[in-house]
CSV table of C-alpha atoms in Angstrom, one decimal:
chain,number,residue,atom,x,y,z
A,229,MET,CA,-56.4,-124.3,68.6
A,230,VAL,CA,-57.1,-122.3,66.2
A,231,ASN,CA,-55.8,-123.1,62.6
A,232,TYR,CA,-53.2,-119.9,63.0
A,233,THR,CA,-51.8,-121.2,65.2
A,234,ILE,CA,-51.7,-124.8,63.8
A,235,ASP,CA,-50.7,-122.9,60.4
A,236,HIS,CA,-47.1,-120.9,62.5
A,237,LEU,CA,-46.1,-124.2,64.2
A,238,ARG,CA,-46.6,-126.0,60.9
A,239,GLU,CA,-44.4,-123.5,60.3
A,240,LEU,CA,-41.9,-124.1,62.7
A,241,GLU,CA,-42.4,-127.7,62.5
A,242,SER,CA,-41.1,-127.0,58.7
A,243,GLU,CA,-37.8,-125.4,59.4
A,244,ALA,CA,-36.7,-127.5,62.0
A,245,ILE,CA,-37.4,-130.3,60.0
A,246,PHE,CA,-35.3,-128.9,57.1
A,247,VAL,CA,-32.5,-128.0,60.0
A,248,ILE,CA,-32.1,-131.0,61.2
A,249,ARG,CA,-32.0,-133.0,57.2
A,250,GLU,CA,-29.4,-129.9,56.9
A,251,ILE,CA,-27.5,-131.8,59.7
A,252,ALA,CA,-27.6,-134.8,58.1
A,253,SER,CA,-26.1,-134.1,55.5
A,254,GLN,CA,-23.9,-131.0,55.8
A,255,PHE,CA,-21.6,-133.8,58.8
A,256,GLU,CA,-19.7,-136.7,59.3
A,257,ASN,CA,-21.2,-137.9,62.2
A,258,PRO,CA,-24.0,-135.9,63.7
A,259,ALA,CA,-26.2,-136.8,66.8
A,260,LEU,CA,-28.7,-135.5,69.2
A,261,LEU,CA,-28.2,-134.3,72.9
A,262,PHE,CA,-31.3,-135.7,75.0
A,263,SER,CA,-31.5,-134.0,78.1
A,264,GLY,CA,-34.7,-136.4,78.8
A,265,GLY,CA,-36.7,-133.0,78.8
A,266,LYS,CA,-38.7,-131.3,76.5
A,267,ASP,CA,-37.2,-129.9,74.0
A,268,SER,CA,-35.0,-132.5,73.5
A,269,ILE,CA,-38.7,-134.9,73.8
A,270,ILE,CA,-39.6,-132.9,70.5
A,271,LEU,CA,-36.2,-132.6,69.0
A,272,THR,CA,-36.4,-136.1,68.7
A,273,HIS,CA,-39.8,-135.9,67.7
A,274,LEU,CA,-38.6,-133.9,65.3
A,275,ALA,CA,-35.7,-135.7,63.2
A,276,LYS,CA,-38.8,-139.5,63.3
A,277,LYS,CA,-40.7,-137.1,61.4
A,278,ALA,CA,-37.9,-135.5,58.7
A,279,PHE,CA,-36.8,-139.1,57.7
A,280,TYR,CA,-39.8,-141.8,59.0
A,281,PRO,CA,-40.0,-144.4,57.5
A,282,ALA,CA,-36.5,-145.2,57.7
A,283,LYS,CA,-35.3,-145.0,62.0
A,284,ILE,CA,-33.8,-141.6,62.9
A,285,PRO,CA,-29.3,-141.9,61.2
A,286,PHE,CA,-27.8,-140.9,64.1
A,287,PRO,CA,-27.1,-141.8,67.6
A,288,LEU,CA,-28.7,-139.9,70.5
A,289,ILE,CA,-26.0,-138.4,73.7
A,290,HIS,CA,-27.0,-138.2,77.2
A,291,ILE,CA,-25.7,-136.7,79.5
A,292,ASP,CA,-25.5,-138.6,82.6
A,293,THR,CA,-24.9,-136.7,85.6
A,294,GLY,CA,-25.9,-138.9,88.0
A,295,HIS,CA,-28.0,-136.5,89.7
A,296,ASN,CA,-31.1,-137.4,87.3
A,297,PHE,CA,-34.8,-137.7,87.6
A,298,PRO,CA,-35.4,-142.1,88.1
A,299,GLU,CA,-38.5,-140.5,85.7
A,300,THR,CA,-36.5,-139.1,82.9
A,301,ILE,CA,-34.1,-141.8,83.1
A,302,LYS,CA,-37.0,-144.2,82.7
A,303,PHE,CA,-38.9,-142.1,80.0
A,304,ARG,CA,-35.1,-141.9,77.9
A,305,ASP,CA,-34.9,-145.5,78.0
A,306,ASP,CA,-37.7,-146.5,76.6
A,307,LEU,CA,-37.6,-143.6,74.4
A,308,VAL,CA,-34.6,-145.6,73.0
A,309,ASN,CA,-36.3,-149.5,73.1
A,310,GLU,CA,-39.3,-147.3,71.3
A,311,LEU,CA,-37.4,-146.4,67.7
A,312,GLY,CA,-34.4,-148.6,68.0
A,313,LEU,CA,-32.0,-146.3,68.6
A,314,ASN,CA,-27.8,-146.4,69.3
A,315,LEU,CA,-27.9,-144.7,73.1
A,316,ILE,CA,-24.5,-143.3,73.7
A,317,VAL,CA,-24.7,-142.1,77.4
A,318,GLY,CA,-21.8,-139.9,79.0
A,319,LEU,CA,-20.7,-140.7,82.3
A,320,VAL,CA,-19.7,-137.8,84.9
A,321,GLN,CA,-19.0,-140.3,87.6
A,322,GLU,CA,-16.5,-141.6,85.1
A,323,SER,CA,-15.1,-138.1,84.4
A,324,ILE,CA,-14.7,-137.6,88.0
A,325,ASP,CA,-13.1,-140.9,88.5
A,326,LYS,CA,-10.4,-140.4,86.4
A,327,GLY,CA,-9.3,-137.7,88.2
A,328,LEU,CA,-10.4,-135.0,85.0
A,329,VAL,CA,-13.3,-132.4,87.1
A,330,LYS,CA,-13.1,-132.1,91.2
A,331,GLU,CA,-15.7,-133.1,92.4
A,332,GLU,CA,-17.7,-129.9,93.9
A,333,THR,CA,-18.3,-130.3,97.9
A,334,GLY,CA,-21.1,-127.9,100.5
A,335,LEU,CA,-24.0,-127.6,100.8
A,336,GLU,CA,-24.9,-125.7,97.7
A,337,ALA,CA,-23.1,-128.6,95.0
A,338,SER,CA,-24.4,-128.9,91.9
A,339,ARG,CA,-22.3,-131.5,88.7
A,340,ASN,CA,-23.7,-129.3,85.9
A,341,PHE,CA,-20.0,-127.3,84.8
A,342,LEU,CA,-19.0,-131.2,85.7
A,343,GLN,CA,-21.0,-132.1,82.3
A,344,ILE,CA,-18.9,-129.7,79.8
A,345,THR,CA,-16.2,-131.9,80.4
A,346,THR,CA,-17.7,-134.8,79.6
A,347,LEU,CA,-20.0,-133.7,76.7
A,348,LEU,CA,-16.4,-132.7,75.2
A,349,GLU,CA,-15.2,-135.7,75.6
A,350,THR,CA,-17.6,-138.1,74.6
A,351,LEU,CA,-18.4,-136.2,71.4
A,352,GLU,CA,-15.1,-136.0,70.7
A,353,VAL,CA,-14.7,-140.3,72.0
A,354,ASN,CA,-17.3,-140.6,69.1
A,355,LYS,CA,-15.9,-138.6,66.3
A,356,ILE,CA,-19.1,-136.4,67.0
A,357,ASP,CA,-19.2,-133.3,64.6
A,358,GLY,CA,-22.4,-132.2,64.6
A,359,ALA,CA,-24.0,-132.3,67.7
A,360,MET,CA,-27.2,-131.0,67.5
A,361,GLY,CA,-29.9,-129.7,70.6
A,362,GLY,CA,-33.1,-128.6,72.2
A,363,ALA,CA,-32.0,-124.7,73.1
A,364,ARG,CA,-34.0,-122.3,72.5
A,365,ARG,CA,-34.1,-118.8,72.3
A,366,ASP,CA,-35.9,-116.9,74.5
A,367,GLU,CA,-34.8,-119.5,76.8
A,368,GLU,CA,-32.3,-116.9,77.8
A,369,LYS,CA,-29.9,-113.9,77.6
A,370,ALA,CA,-27.3,-116.4,76.5
A,371,ARG,CA,-29.5,-118.4,74.4
A,372,ALA,CA,-30.5,-115.8,72.4
A,373,LYS,CA,-27.3,-114.8,70.6
A,374,GLU,CA,-27.3,-118.1,69.5
A,375,ARG,CA,-27.7,-118.6,65.8
A,376,PHE,CA,-28.9,-122.6,64.3
A,377,PHE,CA,-25.0,-123.6,63.3
A,378,SER,CA,-23.0,-123.0,66.0
A,379,HIS,CA,-19.5,-123.4,65.9
A,380,ARG,CA,-16.9,-124.9,68.1
A,381,ASP,CA,-13.6,-124.2,68.0
A,382,GLU,CA,-11.2,-127.1,68.7
A,383,PHE,CA,-11.7,-127.3,72.0
A,384,GLY,CA,-15.3,-126.4,72.2
A,385,GLN,CA,-16.1,-123.6,72.8
A,386,TRP,CA,-17.7,-121.2,72.2
A,387,ASP,CA,-17.5,-117.5,70.7
A,388,PRO,CA,-20.6,-115.1,70.7
A,389,LYS,CA,-18.3,-112.2,68.7
A,390,ASN,CA,-18.1,-114.3,66.3
A,391,GLN,CA,-20.6,-116.3,64.2
A,392,ARG,CA,-21.3,-116.6,60.8
A,393,PRO,CA,-24.1,-115.0,58.9
A,394,GLU,CA,-27.5,-117.2,58.1
A,395,LEU,CA,-28.6,-115.3,55.4
A,396,TRP,CA,-32.1,-116.8,53.4
A,397,ASN,CA,-31.9,-120.6,55.7
A,398,LEU,CA,-28.5,-120.6,54.2
A,399,PHE,CA,-25.8,-122.5,56.7
A,400,ASN,CA,-22.2,-122.3,56.9
A,401,GLY,CA,-21.2,-126.1,58.5
A,402,ARG,CA,-18.1,-126.4,57.1
A,403,LYS,CA,-14.9,-126.5,59.9
A,404,ASN,CA,-11.3,-127.0,60.5
A,405,TYR,CA,-9.9,-130.1,61.8
A,406,GLY,CA,-10.9,-130.8,65.1
A,407,GLU,CA,-13.6,-128.4,65.6
A,408,HIS,CA,-16.9,-129.3,65.6
A,409,PHE,CA,-20.7,-127.3,65.6
A,410,ARG,CA,-24.0,-126.9,67.8
A,411,VAL,CA,-27.3,-126.8,66.3
A,412,PHE,CA,-30.1,-126.0,67.5
A,413,PRO,CA,-33.1,-127.1,64.9
A,414,ILE,CA,-36.1,-125.3,67.3
A,415,SER,CA,-34.1,-121.5,68.4
A,416,ASN,CA,-37.1,-120.0,67.0
A,417,TRP,CA,-39.6,-121.7,69.2
A,418,THR,CA,-40.8,-120.3,72.3
A,419,GLU,CA,-42.1,-122.1,75.1
A,420,MET,CA,-46.0,-121.6,74.5
A,421,ASP,CA,-44.5,-123.6,70.8
A,422,VAL,CA,-43.4,-125.7,72.5
A,423,TRP,CA,-46.7,-126.8,74.4
A,424,GLU,CA,-49.5,-126.7,71.7
A,425,TYR,CA,-47.2,-128.4,69.6
A,426,ILE,CA,-47.0,-131.3,72.3
A,427,LYS,CA,-51.4,-130.7,72.3
A,428,LEU,CA,-50.9,-130.5,68.7
A,429,GLU,CA,-49.3,-133.9,67.9
A,430,ASN,CA,-49.9,-135.9,70.8
A,431,ILE,CA,-46.4,-136.2,72.4
A,432,GLU,CA,-45.8,-137.9,75.7
A,433,LEU,CA,-43.6,-136.6,78.2
A,434,PRO,CA,-42.3,-137.6,81.3
A,435,SER,CA,-44.6,-137.4,84.5
A,436,LEU,CA,-42.1,-134.6,86.3
A,437,TYR,CA,-44.1,-131.8,83.6
A,438,PHE,CA,-47.8,-132.4,85.4
A,439,SER,CA,-48.8,-131.8,88.7
A,440,HIS,CA,-48.5,-134.8,91.2
A,441,LYS,CA,-47.7,-134.7,95.0
A,442,ARG,CA,-43.3,-134.9,96.1
A,443,ASP,CA,-41.2,-133.7,99.7
A,444,CYS,CA,-39.7,-130.9,98.9
A,445,ILE,CA,-37.8,-128.3,100.0
A,446,VAL,CA,-38.0,-124.2,100.1
A,447,ARG,CA,-34.2,-122.9,99.3
A,448,ASP,CA,-33.7,-118.5,98.2
A,449,ASN,CA,-37.1,-119.0,97.2
A,450,VAL,CA,-36.9,-122.3,94.5
A,451,ILE,CA,-38.1,-125.0,95.7
A,452,LEU,CA,-36.2,-128.3,95.5
A,453,ALA,CA,-37.7,-131.6,95.2
A,454,HIS,CA,-35.6,-133.7,97.7
A,455,SER,CA,-33.2,-136.3,97.6
A,456,ASN,CA,-30.1,-138.0,98.3
A,457,PHE,CA,-28.6,-135.7,96.1
A,458,ILE,CA,-29.2,-132.6,98.3
A,459,THR,CA,-27.8,-132.2,101.5
A,460,VAL,CA,-31.6,-130.1,104.2
A,461,LYS,CA,-29.6,-127.0,105.9
A,462,GLU,CA,-30.7,-126.6,109.5
A,463,ASN,CA,-33.1,-124.0,108.5
A,464,GLU,CA,-34.9,-126.1,106.3
A,465,VAL,CA,-38.4,-128.1,106.3
A,466,VAL,CA,-38.9,-131.2,104.4
A,467,GLN,CA,-42.4,-131.1,103.2
A,468,GLU,CA,-44.6,-132.9,100.8
A,469,LEU,CA,-46.4,-130.5,97.7
A,470,ILE,CA,-48.3,-130.2,95.3
A,471,VAL,CA,-45.6,-128.9,92.3
A,472,ARG,CA,-45.2,-129.7,88.2
A,473,PHE,CA,-41.6,-128.5,86.6
A,474,ARG,CA,-41.4,-126.6,84.2
A,475,THR,CA,-37.7,-127.7,82.9
A,476,CYS,CA,-35.8,-131.1,83.4
A,477,GLY,CA,-32.3,-130.6,84.6
A,478,ASP,CA,-30.4,-132.1,87.8
A,479,MET,CA,-32.4,-132.7,91.1
A,480,PRO,CA,-29.8,-130.3,93.3
A,481,ILE,CA,-30.8,-127.8,90.5
A,482,THR,CA,-34.0,-127.7,89.2
A,483,GLY,CA,-36.7,-126.1,90.6
A,484,ALA,CA,-40.2,-126.9,91.3
A,485,ILE,CA,-43.4,-124.7,90.7
A,486,LYS,CA,-46.4,-124.9,93.1
A,487,SER,CA,-49.0,-126.0,89.7
A,488,LYS,CA,-52.3,-128.0,89.9
A,489,ALA,CA,-52.0,-128.5,86.0
A,490,SER,CA,-52.3,-131.9,85.5
A,491,THR,CA,-53.1,-131.9,81.6
A,492,ILE,CA,-51.7,-129.9,78.3
A,493,ASP,CA,-54.7,-127.6,78.3
A,494,ASP,CA,-53.9,-126.7,82.2
A,495,ILE,CA,-50.6,-126.3,81.2
A,496,ILE,CA,-51.2,-124.0,78.7
A,497,GLN,CA,-53.2,-122.3,80.4
A,498,GLU,CA,-50.4,-122.1,82.8
A,499,VAL,CA,-47.8,-120.6,80.9
A,500,ALA,CA,-50.0,-118.1,79.0
A,501,THR,CA,-50.5,-116.2,82.6
A,502,THR,CA,-46.7,-116.3,84.1
A,503,ARG,CA,-45.2,-113.6,84.9
A,504,THR,CA,-41.5,-116.2,86.0
A,505,THR,CA,-39.3,-117.0,83.0
A,506,GLU,CA,-39.0,-120.8,81.9
A,507,ARG,CA,-35.1,-121.3,83.3
A,508,GLY,CA,-36.3,-118.7,86.7
A,509,GLY,CA,-36.1,-121.5,88.7
A,510,ARG,CA,-32.9,-123.5,88.0
A,511,ALA,CA,-30.2,-123.0,91.0
A,512,ASP,CA,-27.3,-123.0,88.1
A,513,ASP,CA,-28.1,-120.2,86.8
A,514,LYS,CA,-28.6,-118.1,89.5
A,515,ARG,CA,-24.4,-118.1,90.6
A,516,ALA,CA,-23.1,-115.9,88.5
A,517,GLU,CA,-25.5,-112.9,86.3
A,518,THR,CA,-23.4,-114.0,83.1
A,519,ALA,CA,-23.3,-118.0,84.8
A,520,MET,CA,-25.3,-119.1,81.2
A,521,GLU,CA,-23.3,-117.9,78.4
A,522,ASP,CA,-19.9,-118.7,80.7
A,523,ARG,CA,-20.6,-122.5,80.6
A,524,LYS,CA,-21.1,-122.3,77.0
A,525,LYS,CA,-18.4,-120.7,75.7
A,526,GLN,CA,-16.7,-123.4,77.6
A,527,GLY,CA,-19.0,-126.3,75.5
A,528,TYR,CA,-22.1,-126.0,77.8
A,529,PHE,CA,-25.3,-127.4,75.7
């Protein structure tokens, strides 16, 4: 890795650590939204660096839809135990059982939209006023509209046309009672930056990100992992493929890619040559042209 790349990564690291420390200083009860994906893992790593040798001074929050990859849940639990952190889990199944949301039905059913209600309730119950996440501006056009400090109203909603200016790294976290902020410390990172940083810092990741054999189905040109959460259509065939995942979402909506990339260097080379966006295989983003922005306006990550 050449020096200018290392310098670039250290600048991104310093910026993210600065934002994380701002969160700790400006908010009374912050938390880190942890999905088990590479971005939230990096965010946890940065938070550990920001407060070392002390422990991370806020909890991790995971919204468990019940449709997670088992590898993600195991990695989450192992990391929490290793770092001695407080983990808060919001269960979508509980929201369904309480009648707060209605389970989708049909072959294309997903719990992705349902987790908005669970997230907002979890933030409210735990009185979280600053929730940081690992979203990056290069992931999707709606996320490209986000500032570092993203204000949410008393209903947890986001207005992309009403955002506060952020000049000279000055962040305004002032809010009215009942409002909160989502904060994105790695907003300026790209997918390539993420993988280069993972290599530089030797960060451990779930095995999902590396090439492996898995039973899959191909639906609408998207490779999905076969699981109990997916109903196989009559014209679909379960087949063993060599794949890896670029993102870690729910099993019914997260597309894999055919890949033999089994090391970080292999993945960096693959990312450098791909023409497909990181979320190009996410079925939830394909429901509508503005699917992500619509979810974010209602309280999504």
